[in-house]
């Protein structure tokens, strides 16, 4: 479990970072908190030529209040989100989700941007971003572009990020109510199934994690007018893939349990 | 007054007890906590080479071709080797024991030749200047394979349509039958017969420190020094010597700090033998530290069992008979030198163990499969036997409508019935089942808990209480391995030396695995000699230094090693008093040692400090009578022999809540009452029990090595293989009874495995107690949410 050798660069400006990414193309990987990337190197699951460490870049950190919502820089760590009074006030869904992410040592280094850009369908933030209808701010050589979270997650570990681009921040609009629940056999594990639920202007949004290749917005259940109906139609929304310990049917059953728990809290 | 009538001690002094029974802190804890431990990976040697292994990606495959041309040219590579080249330096082994009649296994090589029989079996080794470079080289090895049919299912293995080792005739490694007679009659006349099938997931012991060794061959003297994270240095000395053809006197095994073992590090591993052979081949030090991924496919696994158990009893709840049919799968080889037949053998020996029925019939098969090998892991066989016994006992009580505690009280062997022979033939010296049960019920406030349980059920809160009475093998005699021909020592020794400064050096053949063995020996030695604990230094884990012995396994360290220390300490005390008597020209019987000083035992008056005695004995013996020679170094040994094993007993209880919507189990509290004889350090005993309980809970709720139908391990990493973690654990309350063994002067029995033995059964029974009003029952460990939901009919 030793990583194959690789080169390392820590650019001081975005321009330098774009340069490195362009020059090395697919051989370059962006390193932020490293909590997923470094283990994958050590297990020799990937062998990039170059790691571009973006933790020295200005402008990717910080939590900022917007006229409507909150902007969180890509380099903000899970621990910062967990402890931030702004997040608790303006994006309580994230504050509820953060303590479920792994363990304190990992939360001290892992970043919001890293989690969103990796797009692990079992991770907490991608589901929260979709539930809150967040906007992702993407920096590229030619400037900045903005993508809605719902369009950003395209497949298993696949996002709308193009080669050479860096996820800079995410903007979270406010919600009237928010609830995050997940089921993990051990605290800190990737959840068997989880649910980020929001309610804004009496419209509910239920987004599941661990239920497909991407965060899954339960379209039918979100529109349902009663809990019974929501539970019933959830079967049309979800066809969760089995994991090592749980069949698809078990996961759907657990999703319904979570839906009920979330519904009663919204 | 005659000498014999002199009072032993002045009133109020506790010379006889000393530190025994006191929770004094361990001397080595501070060193470890300050990061100054010395583990194998901390060692840096000149010309040190590192080895990484190329492991079979298939569960069963013929090696058609291995091409090292690219790997050999990789940067930093010293050499790349296959099984044939290593076999020229290391002979194969066959793991059988004469007392396990009929056990069979094929020869196993340090590196597989021709064929790999499990996914993860090493088929080549790359040695390089760094581990990273060795891994680079492994990635460049090219192999051509011919996949062979796999046998992964136990029943399929037993049926034997496909035979893994055709030369053995079938897939049966070992089988055993036992019959006291009268079983059929007992079942025929019984008022109540209960029967169930229990499954136990294959799991493994996850040590903080992976398996590791550094082998350093010195061609100049044809000697081999192996720094080895092992539980049995002398056993390994013998094995390195015999299989590498180096005289035993030229092999030295040094075991420094070890980061946990749990039985994982008491076996001979092919990759470790290969590492030693590579050191001989390359004439330089070679290090191997198993990383986490290879640990999962190469550390021994354990406990894959499927067993049917039946119990017959009367309508008044008297157990008449037990019947057992156990099937266990061990991978493609019996593990050397202890064999993989022991776990199943223990299940047969121990099932039904706490109870007084006299009729028992058992059948057990151990079969080969194409999975990683299994062997002895903490509490060997006990978690299976206790779960089978206590699971079926609860079912019987349920069927009779009797309280589970009352049912046990009716059937536990009476505390005054010892010595007692159990129907499987094992003998108990002295146990305390009833006292333990009473203490447990009081400790947990059983009645109140039952009332709470009933009250909460009305609010749809499902909580359960599970009890698990147990017996455990500790302090094994030569009957365990020696009689079967294994060169595994059942005796251990201790050397105590009083230094000129009055310090006491203790050298013992039992090793420290991180559990505090050295602290226990220091307490016994200080108490036996009469010095304060700060004067004692303990050395373990060096075959060139300590007396010969078995090491650490089967809960034997304190009971056997501790007794050797005690005997040596008492002899040294006497020798020191001989010297004092000469120096002081006083009657020896009037002298004693207390707090590092020679005292008058009646008046407690100080006569001289030990440092002064040491000065005279070592540097001015000219002042002593011409015919007197001081002997301030003493060695003593101890072997338990009166009983095959010094059995202990205990009982555990679990209190938990099942969420019937999710199938999740929340542990609320766990209790363990244990009778391990004399307690030397109650704090260390409690932590042994707590750690063991947690490993047992791991078996009940979390841990299972999952294999696919192709024999691939599916969850061989720390994210997917779930070890129990602090967040999910509850408080574990420990209490003790002390029924000392009379086989030794110390009276200590073993305690290292008690927690692991009983916890899975207690948790299982508690889950089933919680599920009972819902009409559900689970019997396949680990009890995952899915298994519980299935039992509830929800998925």
Short mmCIF file of C-alpha atoms in Angstrom, two decimals, chain B residues 429-780:
data_model
loop_
_atom_site.label_atom_id
_atom_site.label_comp_id
_atom_site.label_asym_id
_atom_site.label_seq_id
_atom_site.Cartn_x
_atom_site.Cartn_y
_atom_site.Cartn_z
CA UNK B 429 -11.23 -28.55 38.74
CA UNK B 430 -13.49 -25.99 40.40
CA UNK B 431 -16.05 -23.68 38.84
CA UNK B 432 -18.57 -21.23 40.28
CA UNK B 433 -21.50 -21.10 37.86
CA UNK B 434 -24.18 -20.45 40.46
CA UNK B 435 -22.27 -17.78 42.34
CA UNK B 436 -21.57 -16.15 38.98
CA UNK B 437 -25.22 -16.24 37.92
CA UNK B 438 -26.33 -14.76 41.22
CA UNK B 439 -23.74 -12.03 41.01
CA UNK B 440 -24.72 -11.19 37.44
CA UNK B 441 -28.45 -10.98 38.18
CA UNK B 442 -27.74 -8.71 41.11
CA UNK B 443 -25.28 -6.57 39.15
CA UNK B 444 -27.67 -5.96 36.27
CA UNK B 445 -30.76 -5.76 38.49
CA UNK B 446 -32.36 -8.42 36.35
CA UNK B 447 -35.91 -8.16 37.71
CA UNK B 448 -36.02 -4.41 37.29
CA UNK B 449 -34.69 -4.71 33.77
CA UNK B 450 -37.41 -7.24 32.93
CA UNK B 451 -40.03 -4.83 34.25
CA UNK B 452 -38.57 -2.00 32.19
CA UNK B 453 -38.57 -4.22 29.12
CA UNK B 454 -42.27 -5.01 29.55
CA UNK B 455 -43.18 -1.40 30.16
CA UNK B 456 -41.36 -0.21 27.03
CA UNK B 457 -42.95 -2.84 24.83
CA UNK B 458 -46.26 -1.10 25.36
CA UNK B 459 -44.70 1.91 23.58
CA UNK B 460 -43.45 -0.29 20.74
CA UNK B 461 -39.89 -0.15 22.02
CA UNK B 462 -38.31 -3.55 21.65
CA UNK B 463 -35.53 -4.23 24.09
CA UNK B 464 -34.00 -7.57 24.87
CA UNK B 465 -31.96 -9.27 27.58
CA UNK B 466 -29.55 -12.02 26.61
CA UNK B 467 -27.63 -14.27 28.97
CA UNK B 468 -24.64 -16.44 28.13
CA UNK B 469 -23.05 -18.79 30.62
CA UNK B 470 -19.66 -20.07 29.57
CA UNK B 471 -16.69 -22.24 30.34
CA UNK B 472 -13.26 -21.49 28.94
CA UNK B 473 -10.08 -23.36 28.28
CA UNK B 474 -7.09 -21.65 29.92
CA UNK B 475 -3.58 -22.61 31.07
CA UNK B 476 -3.38 -25.59 28.68
CA UNK B 477 -1.21 -28.56 29.57
CA UNK B 478 0.86 -30.50 27.01
CA UNK B 479 -2.45 -32.23 26.13
CA UNK B 480 -3.26 -29.34 23.80
CA UNK B 481 -0.43 -29.64 21.28
CA UNK B 482 2.59 -31.44 22.69
CA UNK B 483 0.95 -34.85 22.84
CA UNK B 484 0.08 -34.50 19.16
CA UNK B 485 3.73 -34.15 18.23
CA UNK B 486 3.89 -30.39 17.83
CA UNK B 487 7.08 -28.79 19.13
CA UNK B 488 5.03 -26.25 21.10
CA UNK B 489 6.04 -25.83 24.71
CA UNK B 490 3.35 -26.09 27.38
CA UNK B 491 5.87 -25.14 30.07
CA UNK B 492 7.30 -21.69 30.59
CA UNK B 493 10.18 -20.35 32.57
CA UNK B 494 11.32 -17.27 34.38
CA UNK B 495 14.76 -16.12 35.45
CA UNK B 496 15.02 -13.57 38.23
CA UNK B 497 18.28 -11.80 39.00
CA UNK B 498 18.95 -9.50 41.90
CA UNK B 499 21.34 -6.86 40.57
CA UNK B 500 24.14 -5.35 42.69
CA UNK B 501 22.06 -2.17 42.99
CA UNK B 502 19.15 -4.08 44.50
CA UNK B 503 17.22 -3.91 41.24
CA UNK B 504 15.38 -6.99 40.07
CA UNK B 505 15.60 -8.23 36.47
CA UNK B 506 12.89 -10.63 35.29
CA UNK B 507 13.26 -12.65 32.10
CA UNK B 508 10.25 -14.65 31.08
CA UNK B 509 9.41 -16.81 28.08
CA UNK B 510 5.86 -15.49 27.84
CA UNK B 511 5.67 -12.50 25.51
CA UNK B 512 4.04 -9.09 25.60
CA UNK B 513 1.51 -8.45 22.83
CA UNK B 514 0.37 -5.11 24.15
CA UNK B 515 -1.97 -6.53 26.78
CA UNK B 516 0.25 -5.87 29.81
CA UNK B 517 1.91 -9.24 30.41
CA UNK B 518 5.13 -7.58 31.51
CA UNK B 519 3.28 -5.48 34.08
CA UNK B 520 1.74 -8.63 35.56
CA UNK B 521 5.14 -10.34 35.80
CA UNK B 522 6.62 -7.26 37.46
CA UNK B 523 3.83 -7.34 40.07
CA UNK B 524 4.32 -11.03 40.79
CA UNK B 525 8.10 -10.72 40.92
CA UNK B 526 8.07 -7.65 43.18
CA UNK B 527 5.61 -9.35 45.52
CA UNK B 528 7.49 -12.64 45.61
CA UNK B 529 10.87 -11.10 46.31
CA UNK B 530 9.78 -8.18 48.48
CA UNK B 531 10.85 -5.21 46.36
CA UNK B 532 8.88 -2.20 45.23
CA UNK B 533 7.60 -2.20 41.65
CA UNK B 534 9.95 0.58 40.53
CA UNK B 535 12.89 -1.75 41.16
CA UNK B 536 11.72 -4.33 38.61
CA UNK B 537 12.69 -4.53 34.94
CA UNK B 538 11.11 -7.17 32.72
CA UNK B 539 12.61 -8.68 29.57
CA UNK B 540 10.54 -10.91 27.31
CA UNK B 541 10.64 -12.01 23.70
CA UNK B 542 14.20 -13.07 22.98
CA UNK B 543 15.10 -16.72 22.51
CA UNK B 544 18.74 -15.94 23.28
CA UNK B 545 17.91 -14.39 26.63
CA UNK B 546 14.79 -15.79 28.28
CA UNK B 547 14.14 -19.35 29.45
CA UNK B 548 12.46 -21.65 26.93
CA UNK B 549 8.68 -21.50 26.72
CA UNK B 550 5.47 -21.48 24.76
CA UNK B 551 4.71 -17.77 24.64
CA UNK B 552 1.34 -16.13 24.56
CA UNK B 553 -1.79 -18.05 23.56
CA UNK B 554 -4.79 -19.89 25.02
CA UNK B 555 -5.05 -17.53 28.00
CA UNK B 556 -1.86 -18.90 29.52
CA UNK B 557 0.43 -15.91 30.12
CA UNK B 558 -0.48 -14.98 33.69
CA UNK B 559 -1.39 -18.49 34.86
CA UNK B 560 1.69 -20.29 33.55
CA UNK B 561 4.28 -17.54 33.05
CA UNK B 562 3.12 -15.84 36.25
CA UNK B 563 3.55 -19.06 38.23
CA UNK B 564 7.09 -19.50 36.89
CA UNK B 565 7.87 -15.93 37.99
CA UNK B 566 6.34 -16.58 41.40
CA UNK B 567 8.34 -19.79 41.93
CA UNK B 568 11.56 -18.11 40.83
CA UNK B 569 10.78 -15.10 43.02
CA UNK B 570 10.20 -17.23 46.11
CA UNK B 571 13.42 -19.13 45.50
CA UNK B 572 15.34 -15.90 44.97
CA UNK B 573 13.88 -14.44 48.17
CA UNK B 574 15.18 -17.45 50.05
CA UNK B 575 18.61 -17.11 48.43
CA UNK B 576 18.74 -13.41 49.27
CA UNK B 577 17.89 -14.20 52.87
CA UNK B 578 20.73 -16.75 52.94
CA UNK B 579 23.12 -13.97 51.97
CA UNK B 580 21.56 -11.62 54.53
CA UNK B 581 21.84 -14.25 57.21
CA UNK B 582 25.59 -14.57 56.47
CA UNK B 583 26.22 -10.84 56.38
CA UNK B 584 24.14 -10.05 59.45
CA UNK B 585 25.09 -13.25 61.27
CA UNK B 586 21.39 -13.63 62.05
CA UNK B 587 19.04 -16.59 61.93
CA UNK B 588 17.47 -16.67 58.46
CA UNK B 589 14.06 -17.38 59.98
CA UNK B 590 14.08 -14.00 61.73
CA UNK B 591 14.67 -12.12 58.47
CA UNK B 592 12.47 -11.11 55.61
CA UNK B 593 12.41 -8.70 52.69
CA UNK B 594 10.07 -5.73 52.60
CA UNK B 595 10.25 -2.62 50.44
CA UNK B 596 13.78 -3.29 49.15
CA UNK B 597 15.19 -3.88 52.61
CA UNK B 598 16.14 -6.82 54.76
CA UNK B 599 14.03 -6.53 57.87
CA UNK B 600 13.54 -8.29 61.14
CA UNK B 601 10.24 -9.99 60.39
CA UNK B 602 8.90 -9.58 63.89
CA UNK B 603 9.86 -6.04 64.70
CA UNK B 604 9.88 -4.82 61.07
CA UNK B 605 13.13 -3.09 61.97
CA UNK B 606 15.35 -2.45 58.95
CA UNK B 607 18.51 -4.56 58.97
CA UNK B 608 20.06 -3.58 55.63
CA UNK B 609 19.01 -2.31 52.19
CA UNK B 610 19.12 -4.79 49.30
CA UNK B 611 21.58 -2.50 47.50
CA UNK B 612 24.04 -3.03 50.35
CA UNK B 613 23.46 -6.78 50.23
CA UNK B 614 24.10 -6.68 46.49
CA UNK B 615 27.31 -4.74 46.94
CA UNK B 616 28.65 -7.29 49.40
CA UNK B 617 27.47 -10.34 47.44
CA UNK B 618 28.91 -9.18 44.11
CA UNK B 619 31.97 -7.08 45.06
CA UNK B 620 33.03 -8.18 48.55
CA UNK B 621 32.25 -11.86 48.73
CA UNK B 622 35.66 -12.10 50.39
CA UNK B 623 33.91 -10.90 53.56
CA UNK B 624 31.57 -13.91 53.53
CA UNK B 625 32.42 -17.36 54.92
CA UNK B 626 34.71 -19.35 52.63
CA UNK B 627 32.13 -22.13 52.16
CA UNK B 628 29.30 -19.79 51.23
CA UNK B 629 28.43 -18.83 47.65
CA UNK B 630 25.57 -16.45 47.00
CA UNK B 631 23.07 -17.40 44.25
CA UNK B 632 21.25 -14.28 43.22
CA UNK B 633 20.02 -15.54 39.87
CA UNK B 634 17.25 -18.12 39.95
CA UNK B 635 15.32 -19.87 37.18
CA UNK B 636 12.12 -21.77 37.66
CA UNK B 637 9.67 -23.40 35.26
CA UNK B 638 6.04 -24.39 35.45
CA UNK B 639 3.82 -26.80 33.54
CA UNK B 640 0.18 -27.38 34.43
CA UNK B 641 -0.28 -31.15 34.38
CA UNK B 642 -3.01 -32.27 36.77
CA UNK B 643 -5.76 -31.18 34.40
CA UNK B 644 -5.70 -30.93 30.60
CA UNK B 645 -6.87 -27.37 30.93
CA UNK B 646 -7.56 -25.06 33.83
CA UNK B 647 -11.17 -24.25 33.05
CA UNK B 648 -12.64 -20.95 34.06
CA UNK B 649 -16.27 -19.96 34.03
CA UNK B 650 -18.27 -16.81 33.69
CA UNK B 651 -21.53 -15.39 32.51
CA UNK B 652 -22.38 -12.40 30.38
CA UNK B 653 -25.50 -10.38 29.75
CA UNK B 654 -26.47 -8.01 27.00
CA UNK B 655 -29.20 -5.36 27.07
CA UNK B 656 -30.06 -3.84 23.74
CA UNK B 657 -32.78 -2.36 21.60
CA UNK B 658 -33.85 -3.50 18.16
CA UNK B 659 -35.46 -1.00 15.79
CA UNK B 660 -38.02 -3.15 13.98
CA UNK B 661 -38.31 -0.59 11.17
CA UNK B 662 -34.62 -0.54 10.26
CA UNK B 663 -33.34 -3.80 11.73
CA UNK B 664 -30.68 -1.81 13.55
CA UNK B 665 -29.45 -2.96 16.95
CA UNK B 666 -28.46 -0.44 19.58
CA UNK B 667 -26.36 -1.82 22.43
CA UNK B 668 -27.36 -0.35 25.76
CA UNK B 669 -25.29 -2.22 28.33
CA UNK B 670 -23.20 -5.34 28.70
CA UNK B 671 -22.17 -7.20 31.83
CA UNK B 672 -19.56 -9.87 32.42
CA UNK B 673 -19.02 -11.80 35.63
CA UNK B 674 -15.89 -13.88 35.36
CA UNK B 675 -14.07 -16.27 37.66
CA UNK B 676 -10.43 -16.32 36.60
CA UNK B 677 -9.03 -17.39 39.94
CA UNK B 678 -6.50 -15.08 41.56
CA UNK B 679 -6.56 -11.62 39.96
CA UNK B 680 -3.13 -10.07 39.64
CA UNK B 681 -4.06 -6.71 38.13
CA UNK B 682 -7.85 -6.16 38.15
CA UNK B 683 -7.60 -3.16 35.82
CA UNK B 684 -5.79 -5.17 33.16
CA UNK B 685 -8.22 -8.04 33.66
CA UNK B 686 -11.19 -5.73 33.16
CA UNK B 687 -9.66 -4.27 30.00
CA UNK B 688 -8.91 -7.76 28.67
CA UNK B 689 -12.54 -8.64 29.21
CA UNK B 690 -13.83 -5.41 27.69
CA UNK B 691 -11.60 -5.76 24.63
CA UNK B 692 -12.69 -9.37 24.28
CA UNK B 693 -16.37 -8.46 24.61
CA UNK B 694 -15.94 -5.87 21.86
CA UNK B 695 -14.39 -8.48 19.56
CA UNK B 696 -17.29 -10.79 20.39
CA UNK B 697 -19.76 -8.03 19.60
CA UNK B 698 -17.91 -7.61 16.31
CA UNK B 699 -18.75 -11.23 15.51
CA UNK B 700 -22.38 -10.80 16.53
CA UNK B 701 -23.13 -7.56 14.72
CA UNK B 702 -20.48 -6.51 12.24
CA UNK B 703 -17.65 -8.73 11.09
CA UNK B 704 -17.83 -11.14 8.19
CA UNK B 705 -15.40 -11.96 5.39
CA UNK B 706 -17.75 -12.04 2.42
CA UNK B 707 -16.79 -14.24 -0.51
CA UNK B 708 -18.29 -14.31 -3.98
CA UNK B 709 -19.19 -17.56 -5.74
CA UNK B 710 -15.80 -17.38 -7.51
CA UNK B 711 -13.95 -17.36 -4.20
CA UNK B 712 -13.10 -13.66 -4.30
CA UNK B 713 -13.03 -11.83 -0.99
CA UNK B 714 -15.50 -8.99 -1.51
CA UNK B 715 -14.82 -6.77 1.49
CA UNK B 716 -11.10 -7.01 2.19
CA UNK B 717 -10.56 -3.46 3.40
CA UNK B 718 -11.31 -1.39 6.47
CA UNK B 719 -14.19 0.45 4.79
CA UNK B 720 -16.14 -2.66 3.84
CA UNK B 721 -15.10 -5.13 6.55
CA UNK B 722 -16.75 -3.69 9.62
CA UNK B 723 -14.77 -3.91 12.83
CA UNK B 724 -16.64 -2.76 15.93
CA UNK B 725 -15.92 0.87 16.74
CA UNK B 726 -16.21 2.87 19.96
CA UNK B 727 -19.24 4.83 18.72
CA UNK B 728 -21.46 1.75 18.62
CA UNK B 729 -20.25 0.18 21.87
CA UNK B 730 -22.00 0.46 25.22
CA UNK B 731 -20.67 0.45 28.75
CA UNK B 732 -19.28 -2.94 29.70
CA UNK B 733 -19.53 -3.69 33.40
CA UNK B 734 -17.10 -6.29 34.77
CA UNK B 735 -17.24 -8.14 38.04
CA UNK B 736 -15.20 -11.02 39.38
CA UNK B 737 -15.23 -14.08 41.52
CA UNK B 738 -11.94 -15.56 42.62
CA UNK B 739 -11.76 -19.34 42.78
CA UNK B 740 -8.00 -19.94 42.58
CA UNK B 741 -6.71 -23.04 40.84
CA UNK B 742 -4.97 -25.33 43.28
CA UNK B 743 -2.63 -26.53 40.57
CA UNK B 744 -0.41 -23.54 41.14
CA UNK B 745 0.67 -21.42 44.08
CA UNK B 746 -0.40 -18.25 42.31
CA UNK B 747 -3.89 -19.60 41.64
CA UNK B 748 -4.38 -17.52 38.49
CA UNK B 749 -6.44 -18.84 35.61
CA UNK B 750 -6.53 -17.24 32.20
CA UNK B 751 -8.78 -14.37 31.26
CA UNK B 752 -7.76 -13.15 27.81
CA UNK B 753 -10.51 -14.87 25.86
CA UNK B 754 -13.51 -14.80 28.20
CA UNK B 755 -15.05 -11.68 26.72
CA UNK B 756 -14.88 -12.96 23.16
CA UNK B 757 -16.23 -16.36 24.15
CA UNK B 758 -19.54 -15.20 25.58
CA UNK B 759 -20.43 -11.88 23.97
CA UNK B 760 -21.78 -13.19 20.63
CA UNK B 761 -24.21 -15.53 22.44
CA UNK B 762 -25.35 -12.83 24.86
CA UNK B 763 -26.03 -10.39 22.01
CA UNK B 764 -27.79 -13.06 19.93
CA UNK B 765 -30.05 -14.03 22.82
CA UNK B 766 -30.81 -10.39 23.57
CA UNK B 767 -31.78 -9.72 19.94
CA UNK B 768 -34.05 -12.77 19.91
CA UNK B 769 -35.54 -11.74 23.24
CA UNK B 770 -36.32 -8.32 21.78
CA UNK B 771 -37.78 -9.86 18.63
CA UNK B 772 -39.82 -12.54 20.44
CA UNK B 773 -43.05 -10.51 20.74
CA UNK B 774 -42.80 -9.87 16.99
CA UNK B 775 -42.52 -13.59 16.27
CA UNK B 776 -39.06 -13.27 14.71
CA UNK B 777 -35.81 -15.09 15.41
CA UNK B 778 -32.31 -14.82 13.97
CA UNK B 779 -29.54 -17.43 14.07
CA UNK B 780 -27.03 -16.31 11.43
#
